[in-house]
Coordinates of C-alpha atoms and ligand atoms in Angstrom, one line a residue:
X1 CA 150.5 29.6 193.0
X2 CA 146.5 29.2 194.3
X3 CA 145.1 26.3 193.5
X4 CA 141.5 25.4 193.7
X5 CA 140.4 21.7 193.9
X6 CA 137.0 20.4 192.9
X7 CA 135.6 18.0 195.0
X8 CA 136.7 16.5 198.6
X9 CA 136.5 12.7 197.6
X10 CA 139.1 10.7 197.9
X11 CA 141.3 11.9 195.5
X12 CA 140.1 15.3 196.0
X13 CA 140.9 16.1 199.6
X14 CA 143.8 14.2 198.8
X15 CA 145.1 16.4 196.6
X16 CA 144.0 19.8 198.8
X17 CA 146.1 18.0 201.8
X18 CA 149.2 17.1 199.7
X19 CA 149.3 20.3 197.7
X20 CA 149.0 22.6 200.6
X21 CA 151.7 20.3 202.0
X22 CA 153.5 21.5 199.4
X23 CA 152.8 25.3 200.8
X24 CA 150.5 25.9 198.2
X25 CA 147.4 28.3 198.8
X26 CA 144.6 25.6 198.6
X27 CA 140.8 25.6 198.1
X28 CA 138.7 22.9 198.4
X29 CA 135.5 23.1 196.9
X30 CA 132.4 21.1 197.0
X31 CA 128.7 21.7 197.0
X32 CA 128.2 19.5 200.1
X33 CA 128.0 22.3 202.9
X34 CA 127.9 20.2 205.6
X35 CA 130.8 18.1 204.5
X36 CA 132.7 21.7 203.8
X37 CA 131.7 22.8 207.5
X38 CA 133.3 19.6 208.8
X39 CA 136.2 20.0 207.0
X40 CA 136.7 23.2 208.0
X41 CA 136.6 22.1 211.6
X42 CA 138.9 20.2 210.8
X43 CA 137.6 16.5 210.7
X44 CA 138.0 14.0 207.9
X45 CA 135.1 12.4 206.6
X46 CA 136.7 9.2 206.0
X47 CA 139.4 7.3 207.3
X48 CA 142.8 7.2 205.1
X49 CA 146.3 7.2 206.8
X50 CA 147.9 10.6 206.9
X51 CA 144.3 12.9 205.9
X52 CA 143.7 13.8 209.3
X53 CA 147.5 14.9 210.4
X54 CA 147.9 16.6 207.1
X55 CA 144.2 18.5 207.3
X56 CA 144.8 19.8 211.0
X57 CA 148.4 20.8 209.6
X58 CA 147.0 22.8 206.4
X59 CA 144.5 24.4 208.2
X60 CA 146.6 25.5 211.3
X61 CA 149.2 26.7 208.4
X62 CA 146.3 28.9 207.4
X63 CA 147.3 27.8 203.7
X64 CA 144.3 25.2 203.2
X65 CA 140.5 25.8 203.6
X66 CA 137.1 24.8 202.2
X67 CA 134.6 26.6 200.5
X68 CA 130.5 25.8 199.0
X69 CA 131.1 29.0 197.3
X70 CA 132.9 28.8 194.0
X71 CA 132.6 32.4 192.9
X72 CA 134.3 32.9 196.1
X73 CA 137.6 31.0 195.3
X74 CA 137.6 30.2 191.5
X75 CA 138.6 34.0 190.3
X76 CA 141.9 34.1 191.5
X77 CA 142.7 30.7 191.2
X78 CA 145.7 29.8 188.9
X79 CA 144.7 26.2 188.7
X80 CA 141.8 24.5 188.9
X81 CA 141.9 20.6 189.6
X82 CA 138.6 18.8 188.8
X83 CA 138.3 15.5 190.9
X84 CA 134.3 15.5 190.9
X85 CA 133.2 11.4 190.6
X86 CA 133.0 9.3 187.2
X87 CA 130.5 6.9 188.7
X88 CA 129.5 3.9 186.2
X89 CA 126.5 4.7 184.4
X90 CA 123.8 1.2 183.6
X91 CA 125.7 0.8 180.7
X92 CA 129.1 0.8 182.6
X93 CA 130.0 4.2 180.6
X94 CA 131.3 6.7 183.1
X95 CA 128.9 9.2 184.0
X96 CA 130.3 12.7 183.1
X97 CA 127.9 15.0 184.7
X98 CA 129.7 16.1 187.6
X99 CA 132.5 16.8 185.1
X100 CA 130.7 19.0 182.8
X101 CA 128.9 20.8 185.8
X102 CA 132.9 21.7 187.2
X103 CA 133.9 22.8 183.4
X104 CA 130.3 25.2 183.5
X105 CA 131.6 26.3 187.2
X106 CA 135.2 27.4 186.0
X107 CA 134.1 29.1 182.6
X108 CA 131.7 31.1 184.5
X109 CA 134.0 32.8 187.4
X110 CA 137.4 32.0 185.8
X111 CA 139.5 34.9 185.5
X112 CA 142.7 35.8 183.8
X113 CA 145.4 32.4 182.8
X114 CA 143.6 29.3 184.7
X115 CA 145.1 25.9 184.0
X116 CA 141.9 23.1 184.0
X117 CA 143.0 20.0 185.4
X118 CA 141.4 16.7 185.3
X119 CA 142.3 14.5 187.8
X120 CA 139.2 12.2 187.9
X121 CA 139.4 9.3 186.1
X122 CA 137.7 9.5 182.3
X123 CA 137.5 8.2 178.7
X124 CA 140.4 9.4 176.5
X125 CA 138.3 12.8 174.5
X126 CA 136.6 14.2 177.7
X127 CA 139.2 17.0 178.0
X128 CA 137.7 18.0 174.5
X129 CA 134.4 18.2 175.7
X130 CA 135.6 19.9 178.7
X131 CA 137.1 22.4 176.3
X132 CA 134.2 23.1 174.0
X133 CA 132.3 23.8 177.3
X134 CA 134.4 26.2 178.7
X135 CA 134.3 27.9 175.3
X136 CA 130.7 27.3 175.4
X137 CA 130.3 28.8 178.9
X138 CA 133.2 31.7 179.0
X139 CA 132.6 33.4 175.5
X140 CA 134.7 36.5 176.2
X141 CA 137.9 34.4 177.6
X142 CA 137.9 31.1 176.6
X143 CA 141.4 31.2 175.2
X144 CA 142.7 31.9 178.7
X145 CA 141.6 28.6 180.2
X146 CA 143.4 25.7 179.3
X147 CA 142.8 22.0 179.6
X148 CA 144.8 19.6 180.5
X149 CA 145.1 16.0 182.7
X150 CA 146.7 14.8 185.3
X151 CA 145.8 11.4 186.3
X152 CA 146.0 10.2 190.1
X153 CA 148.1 6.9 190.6
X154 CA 147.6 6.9 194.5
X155 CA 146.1 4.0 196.1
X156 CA 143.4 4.1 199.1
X157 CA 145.3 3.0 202.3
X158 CA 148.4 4.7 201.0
X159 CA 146.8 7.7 199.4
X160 CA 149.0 10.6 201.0
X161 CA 152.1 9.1 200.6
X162 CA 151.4 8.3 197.1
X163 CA 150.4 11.7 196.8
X164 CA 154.3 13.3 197.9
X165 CA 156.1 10.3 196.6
X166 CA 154.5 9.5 193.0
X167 CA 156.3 6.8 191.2
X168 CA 155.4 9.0 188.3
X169 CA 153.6 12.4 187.5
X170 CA 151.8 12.4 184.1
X171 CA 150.8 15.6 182.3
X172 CA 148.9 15.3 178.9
X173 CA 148.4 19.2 177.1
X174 CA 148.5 20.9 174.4
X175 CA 149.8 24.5 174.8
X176 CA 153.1 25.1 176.2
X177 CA 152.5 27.2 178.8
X178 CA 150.0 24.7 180.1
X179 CA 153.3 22.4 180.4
X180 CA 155.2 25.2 182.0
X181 CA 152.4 26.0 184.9
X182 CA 152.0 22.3 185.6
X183 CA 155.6 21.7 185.6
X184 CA 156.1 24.6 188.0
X185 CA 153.5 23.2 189.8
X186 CA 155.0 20.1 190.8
X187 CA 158.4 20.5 191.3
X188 CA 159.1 19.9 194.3
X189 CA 158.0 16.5 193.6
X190 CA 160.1 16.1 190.3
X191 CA 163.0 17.8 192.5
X192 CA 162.7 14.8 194.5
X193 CA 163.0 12.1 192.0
X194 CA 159.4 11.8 191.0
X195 CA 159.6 11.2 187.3
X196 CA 157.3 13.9 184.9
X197 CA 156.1 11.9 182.1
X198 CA 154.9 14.4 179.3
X199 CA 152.3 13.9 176.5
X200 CA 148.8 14.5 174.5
X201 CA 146.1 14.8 176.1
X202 CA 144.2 11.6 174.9
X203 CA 147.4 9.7 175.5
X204 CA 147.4 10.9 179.3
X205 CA 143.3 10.2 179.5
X206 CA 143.7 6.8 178.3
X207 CA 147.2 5.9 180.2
X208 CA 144.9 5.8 183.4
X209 CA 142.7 3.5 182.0
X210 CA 145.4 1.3 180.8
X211 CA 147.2 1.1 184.0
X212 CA 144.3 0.3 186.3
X213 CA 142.7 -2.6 183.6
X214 CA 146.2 -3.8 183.2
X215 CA 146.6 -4.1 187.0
X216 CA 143.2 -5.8 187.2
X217 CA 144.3 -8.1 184.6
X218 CA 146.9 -9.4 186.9
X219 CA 144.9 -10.2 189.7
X220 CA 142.4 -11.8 187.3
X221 CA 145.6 -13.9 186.2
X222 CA 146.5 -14.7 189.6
X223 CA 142.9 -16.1 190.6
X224 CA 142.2 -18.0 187.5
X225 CA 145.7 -19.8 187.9
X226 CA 144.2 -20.4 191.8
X227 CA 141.4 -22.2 190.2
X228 CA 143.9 -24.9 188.3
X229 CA 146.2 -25.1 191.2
X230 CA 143.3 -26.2 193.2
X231 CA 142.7 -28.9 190.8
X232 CA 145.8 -29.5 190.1
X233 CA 147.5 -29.7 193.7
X234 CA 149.9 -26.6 192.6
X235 CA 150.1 -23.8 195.1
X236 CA 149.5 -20.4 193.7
X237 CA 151.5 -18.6 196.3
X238 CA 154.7 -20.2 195.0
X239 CA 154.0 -19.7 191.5
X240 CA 153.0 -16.1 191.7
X241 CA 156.7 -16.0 193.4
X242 CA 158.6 -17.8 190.5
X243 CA 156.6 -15.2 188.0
X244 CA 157.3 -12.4 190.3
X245 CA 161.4 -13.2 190.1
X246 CA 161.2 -12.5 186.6
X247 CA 161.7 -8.8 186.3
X248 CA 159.8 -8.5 183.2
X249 CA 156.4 -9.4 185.2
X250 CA 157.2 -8.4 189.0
X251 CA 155.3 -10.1 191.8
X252 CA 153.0 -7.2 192.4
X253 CA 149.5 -7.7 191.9
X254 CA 149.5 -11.3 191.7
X255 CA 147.5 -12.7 195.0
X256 CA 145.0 -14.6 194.4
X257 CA 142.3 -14.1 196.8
X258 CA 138.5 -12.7 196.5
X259 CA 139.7 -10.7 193.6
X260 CA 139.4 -6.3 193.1
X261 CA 137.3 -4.3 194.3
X262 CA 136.9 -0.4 195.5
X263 CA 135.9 2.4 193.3
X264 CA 138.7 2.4 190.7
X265 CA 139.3 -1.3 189.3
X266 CA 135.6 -2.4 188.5
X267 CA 134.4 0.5 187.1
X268 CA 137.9 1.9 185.3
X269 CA 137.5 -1.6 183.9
X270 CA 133.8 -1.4 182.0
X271 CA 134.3 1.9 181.6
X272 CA 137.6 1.3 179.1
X273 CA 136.1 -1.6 177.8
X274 CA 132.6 0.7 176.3
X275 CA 135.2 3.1 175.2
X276 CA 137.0 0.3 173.2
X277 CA 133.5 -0.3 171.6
X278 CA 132.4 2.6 171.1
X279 CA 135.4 3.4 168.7
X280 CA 135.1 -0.4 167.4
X281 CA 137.8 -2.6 168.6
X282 CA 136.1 -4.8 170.6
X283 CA 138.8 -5.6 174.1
X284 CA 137.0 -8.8 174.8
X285 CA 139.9 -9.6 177.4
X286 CA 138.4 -6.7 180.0
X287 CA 135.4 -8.7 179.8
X288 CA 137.3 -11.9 180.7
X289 CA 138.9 -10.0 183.6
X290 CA 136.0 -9.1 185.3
X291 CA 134.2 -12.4 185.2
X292 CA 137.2 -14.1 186.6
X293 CA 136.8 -11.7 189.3
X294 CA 133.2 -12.7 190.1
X295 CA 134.4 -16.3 190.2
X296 CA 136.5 -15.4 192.6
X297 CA 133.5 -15.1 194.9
X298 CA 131.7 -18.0 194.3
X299 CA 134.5 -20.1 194.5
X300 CA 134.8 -18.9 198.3
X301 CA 131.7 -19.9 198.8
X302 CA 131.4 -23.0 197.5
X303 CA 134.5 -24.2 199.6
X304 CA 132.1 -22.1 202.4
X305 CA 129.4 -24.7 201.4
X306 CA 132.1 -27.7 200.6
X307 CA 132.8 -27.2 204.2
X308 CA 129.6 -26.5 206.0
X309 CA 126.8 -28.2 203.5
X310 CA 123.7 -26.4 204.1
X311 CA 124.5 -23.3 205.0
X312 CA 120.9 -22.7 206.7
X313 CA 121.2 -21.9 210.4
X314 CA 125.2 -21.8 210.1
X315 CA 126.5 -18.8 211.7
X316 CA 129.4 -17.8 209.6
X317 CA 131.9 -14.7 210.9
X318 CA 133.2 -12.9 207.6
X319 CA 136.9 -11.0 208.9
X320 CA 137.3 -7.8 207.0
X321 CA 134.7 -6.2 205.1
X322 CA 136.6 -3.2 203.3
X323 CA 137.9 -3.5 200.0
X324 CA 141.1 -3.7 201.0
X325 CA 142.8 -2.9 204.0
X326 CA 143.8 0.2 205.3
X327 CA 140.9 1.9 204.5
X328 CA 136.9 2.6 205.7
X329 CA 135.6 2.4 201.9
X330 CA 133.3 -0.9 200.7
X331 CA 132.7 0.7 198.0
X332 CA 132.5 -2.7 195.5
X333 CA 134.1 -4.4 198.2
X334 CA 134.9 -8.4 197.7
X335 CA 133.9 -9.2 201.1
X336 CA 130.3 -7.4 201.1
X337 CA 129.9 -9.1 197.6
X338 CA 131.0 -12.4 199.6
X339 CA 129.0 -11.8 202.8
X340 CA 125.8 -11.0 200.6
X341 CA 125.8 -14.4 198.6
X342 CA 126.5 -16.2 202.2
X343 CA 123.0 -14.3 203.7
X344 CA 121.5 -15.2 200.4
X345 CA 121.9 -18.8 200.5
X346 CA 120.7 -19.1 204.1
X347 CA 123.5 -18.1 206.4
X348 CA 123.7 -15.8 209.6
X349 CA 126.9 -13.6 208.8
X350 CA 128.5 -11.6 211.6
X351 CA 131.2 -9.5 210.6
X352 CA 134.4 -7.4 211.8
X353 CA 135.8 -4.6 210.3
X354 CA 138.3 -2.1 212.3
X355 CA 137.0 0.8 210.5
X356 CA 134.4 -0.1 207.9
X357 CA 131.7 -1.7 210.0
X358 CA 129.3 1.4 209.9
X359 CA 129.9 1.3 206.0
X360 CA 129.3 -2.4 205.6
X361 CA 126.2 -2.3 207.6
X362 CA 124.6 0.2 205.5
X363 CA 125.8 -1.5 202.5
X364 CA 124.4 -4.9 203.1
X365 CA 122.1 -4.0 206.5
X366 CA 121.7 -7.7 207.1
X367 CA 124.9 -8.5 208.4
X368 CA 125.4 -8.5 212.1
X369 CA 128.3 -6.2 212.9
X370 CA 130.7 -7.6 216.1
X371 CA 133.0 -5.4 218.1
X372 CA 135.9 -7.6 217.5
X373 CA 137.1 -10.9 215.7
X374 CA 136.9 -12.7 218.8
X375 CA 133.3 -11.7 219.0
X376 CA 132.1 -12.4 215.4
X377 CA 134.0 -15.5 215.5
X378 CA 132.6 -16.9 218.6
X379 CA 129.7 -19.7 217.8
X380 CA 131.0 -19.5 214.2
X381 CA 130.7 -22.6 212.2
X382 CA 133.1 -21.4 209.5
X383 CA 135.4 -18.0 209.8
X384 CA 136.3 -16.1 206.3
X385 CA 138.9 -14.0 206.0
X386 CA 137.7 -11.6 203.5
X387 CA 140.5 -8.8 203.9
X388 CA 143.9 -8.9 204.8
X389 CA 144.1 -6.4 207.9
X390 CA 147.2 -7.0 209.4
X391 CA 145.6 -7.8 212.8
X392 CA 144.3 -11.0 211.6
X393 CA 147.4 -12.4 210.9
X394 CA 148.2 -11.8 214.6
X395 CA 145.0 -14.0 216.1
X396 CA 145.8 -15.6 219.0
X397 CA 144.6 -19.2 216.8
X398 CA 144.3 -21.3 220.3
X399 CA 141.3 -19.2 220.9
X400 CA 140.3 -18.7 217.7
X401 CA 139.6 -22.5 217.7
X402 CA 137.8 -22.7 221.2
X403 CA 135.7 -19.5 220.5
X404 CA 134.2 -21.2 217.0
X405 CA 131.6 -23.9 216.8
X406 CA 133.5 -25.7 214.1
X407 CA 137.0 -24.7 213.7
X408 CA 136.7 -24.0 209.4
X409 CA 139.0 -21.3 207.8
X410 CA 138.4 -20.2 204.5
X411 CA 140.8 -18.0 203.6
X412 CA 140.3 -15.6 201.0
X413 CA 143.3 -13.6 201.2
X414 CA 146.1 -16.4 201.8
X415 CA 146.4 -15.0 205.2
X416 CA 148.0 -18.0 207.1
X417 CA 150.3 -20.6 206.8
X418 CA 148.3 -24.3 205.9
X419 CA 151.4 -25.6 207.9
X420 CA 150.2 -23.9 211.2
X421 CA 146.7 -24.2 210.3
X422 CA 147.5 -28.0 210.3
X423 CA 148.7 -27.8 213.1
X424 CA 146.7 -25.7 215.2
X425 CA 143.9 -28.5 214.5
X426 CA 141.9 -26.4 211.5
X427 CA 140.3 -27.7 208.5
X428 CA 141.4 -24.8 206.1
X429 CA 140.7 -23.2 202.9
X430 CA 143.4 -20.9 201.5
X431 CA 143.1 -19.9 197.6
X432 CA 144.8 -21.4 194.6
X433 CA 147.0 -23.9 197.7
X434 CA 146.0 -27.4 198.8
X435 CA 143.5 -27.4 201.6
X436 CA 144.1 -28.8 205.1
X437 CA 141.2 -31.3 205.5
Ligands
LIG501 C1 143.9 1.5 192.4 C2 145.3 1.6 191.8 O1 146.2 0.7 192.4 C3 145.8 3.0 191.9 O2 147.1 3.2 191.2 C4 144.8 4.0 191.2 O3 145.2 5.4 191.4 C5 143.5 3.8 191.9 O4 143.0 2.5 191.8 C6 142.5 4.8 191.3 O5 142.2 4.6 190.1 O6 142.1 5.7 191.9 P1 143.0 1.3 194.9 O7 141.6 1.0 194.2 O8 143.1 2.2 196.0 O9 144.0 1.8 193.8 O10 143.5 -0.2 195.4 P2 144.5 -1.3 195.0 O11 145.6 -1.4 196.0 O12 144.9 -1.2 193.6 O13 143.6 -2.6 195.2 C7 142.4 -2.8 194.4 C8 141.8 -4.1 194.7 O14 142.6 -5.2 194.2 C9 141.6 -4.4 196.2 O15 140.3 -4.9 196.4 C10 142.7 -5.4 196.5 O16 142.3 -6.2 197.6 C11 142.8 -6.2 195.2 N1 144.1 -6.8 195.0 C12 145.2 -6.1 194.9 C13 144.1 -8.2 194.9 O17 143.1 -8.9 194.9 N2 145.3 -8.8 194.6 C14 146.5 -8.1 194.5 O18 147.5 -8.8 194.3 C15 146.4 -6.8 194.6

């Protein structure tokens, strides 16, 4: 089967790694020349476990390349995944541009059966736009080209393995032989174990949405049950556990912390809750979601301030500044939003990332970016840990506490132990547990 892939994102490349994986012929496509140069070479644009091995595997396999040229590729493609970007528009409605523009670009150099895929994230109905343009746009063989989607589960950090293990696959179509392609498509996956989960089109559209708002709602739960443990001398760690023992809410996705961020959760969020309104049912909870999530932050920075008073002249070293870790993206990151209200209200942040400094700098340019945690937390008045890279849980604290000014933790990701921050002589902040003071 050849497959052709729209977009090199980060579900895009994604997909071109794991499907040639799969011994596929793959295309990737993209209009970014340069970026289809470097890929070509051979080198990743971002960092993601597993993209690197797997490109430099595809390529050498001679069953994986890149291509600017559409007309090139797109004829004798049998499937065509779209995974362009659904970036928020002002009103928080996703911007569906890019996805029209792949639709125009299939129509015109389709040829014979081609399966349409959308694997970007959209509002339930866009596959019948998608349709209407490819009939639009391919007048004299429209009824070859078939729509359907295939929403991407994977997670940044973990996105290739997600990618060959799914905990589900999820195909919404309407014609049968759509089914049969995509089916074919993926079974090596299905033979596996990976479950298929079949269904309409709208039903598969707005499944994504459901899962990612859902999972949002969780971690909004967590954090605003961290706000009346603090006050209520509860510990939020514990009580996340006893909900997580009962199987009918699982423990996943319930640490409190500096809330979601990333490209997914914020915007999948706004962008489901417009939908809601625009076919009237107002989901007032979404709403309530993502302003727990923005308290998050300012409650980290009033312990910042709780702890520091004036926060004028206070050097203050920020630990992590992806969105999560095991990944280079601060896209909507939690600790750029964090680092940024710090700078705002007078403070000299240095920060340490072990892959996203370069990102984080450009995000918010007035940070001051340290080789190490050592080094942004030397002078420090107050450290924050503002993403849980494993390597912070390993910090020698000894010299932790003789590199800093004053030795004050706030901990936004429940990193360490208040017992051994007690002992080791801290005054700490965790979220949602009792403080050392
Ligand atoms: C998320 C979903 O988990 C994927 O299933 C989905 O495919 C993807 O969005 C997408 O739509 O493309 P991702 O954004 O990579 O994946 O990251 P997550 O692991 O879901 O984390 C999102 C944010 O929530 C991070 O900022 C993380 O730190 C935060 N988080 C997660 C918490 O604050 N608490 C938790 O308990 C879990």
């Amino acid at each position: 089967m050849r497959i052709c892939v729209i977009g090199t994102g980060h579900v895009g490349l994604i997909t071109c790694v794991s499907l040639a994986e799969l011994g596929y012929e793959v295309v990737g496509i993209d209009s970014d020349e340069e970026k289809m140069e470097q890929l070509t070479r051979g080198v990743s644009p971002f960092f993601e476990p597993g993209v690197q091995e797997y490109l430099t595997k595809g390529l050498a396999a001679g069953n994986l390349r890149f291509s600017a040229q559409p007309e090139e590729c797109i004829p004798d493609a049998d499937v065509v995944f779209v995974c362009v970007g659904t970036p928020a528009r002002a009103t928080g409605e996703a911007n569906l541009i890019a996805v029209e523009q792949a639709a125009t670009v299939v129509a015109k150099h389709a040829s014979g059966r081609t399966v349409v895929v959308e694997k970007s994230t959209v509002p339930a109905g866009t596959s019948a736009r998608v349709k209407r343009t490819l009939q639009r746009e391919c007048t004299d063989q429209a009824e070859e080209l078939e729509v359907v989607s295939n929403p991407e589960f994977l997670r940044e950090g973990m996105a290739v393995e997600d990618s060959l293990h799914p905990d589900r696959i999820l195909i919404g179509a309407e014609a049968e032989w759509a089914f049969e392609v995509m089916r074919e498509l993926y079974r090596p996956l299905t033979d596996q174990g990976s479950p298929l989960i079949e269904t309409n089109i709208a039903t598969a559209e707005l499944a994504k949405h459901a899962c990612n708002a859902f999972l949002a709602l969780k971690i909004s739960y967590a954090n605003a049950l961290a706000r009346i443990c603090e006050r209520a001398g509860a510990d939020v760690v514990s009580v996340a556990d006893v909900m997580g023992s009962d199987p009918r809410i699982g423990r996943a996705f319930l640490n409190a912390g500096l809330g979601y961020g990333g490209y997914c959760f914020p915007k999948d969020l706004v962008a489901f809750e417009r939908l809601a309104a625009r076919s009237g049912y107002n989901f007032g909870l979404l709403h309530e979601v993502a302003a727990i999530n923005e308290q998050a932050i300012e409650a980290a920075v009033d312990k910042v301030k709780d702890a520091l008073w004036n926060l004028e002249d206070k050097k203050i070293a920020v630990l992590g500044l992806s969105f999560k870790p095991g990944t280079d993206d601060v896209r909507f990151s939690p600790a750029l939003a964090l680092a940024a209200r710090l700078i705002e209200e007078g403070a000299r942040v240095v920060g340490y990332d072990p892959e996203a400094s370069t990102g984080a700098k450009a995000e918010v340019p007035e940070i001051e970016i340290a080789p190490d945690a050592y080094e942004a937390l030397s002078g420090a008045h107050c450290a924050v840990v503002a993403t849980e890279w494993g390597e912070f849980a390993q910090l020698d604290l000894e010299r932790v506490k003789s590199e800093m000014a004053y030795p004050v933790v706030v901990d936004g990701r429940n990193v360490f132990d208040p017992q051994v921050m007690r002992a080791a002589g801290f005054v700490y902040y965790p979220a949602g547990r009792q403080p050392v003071l």
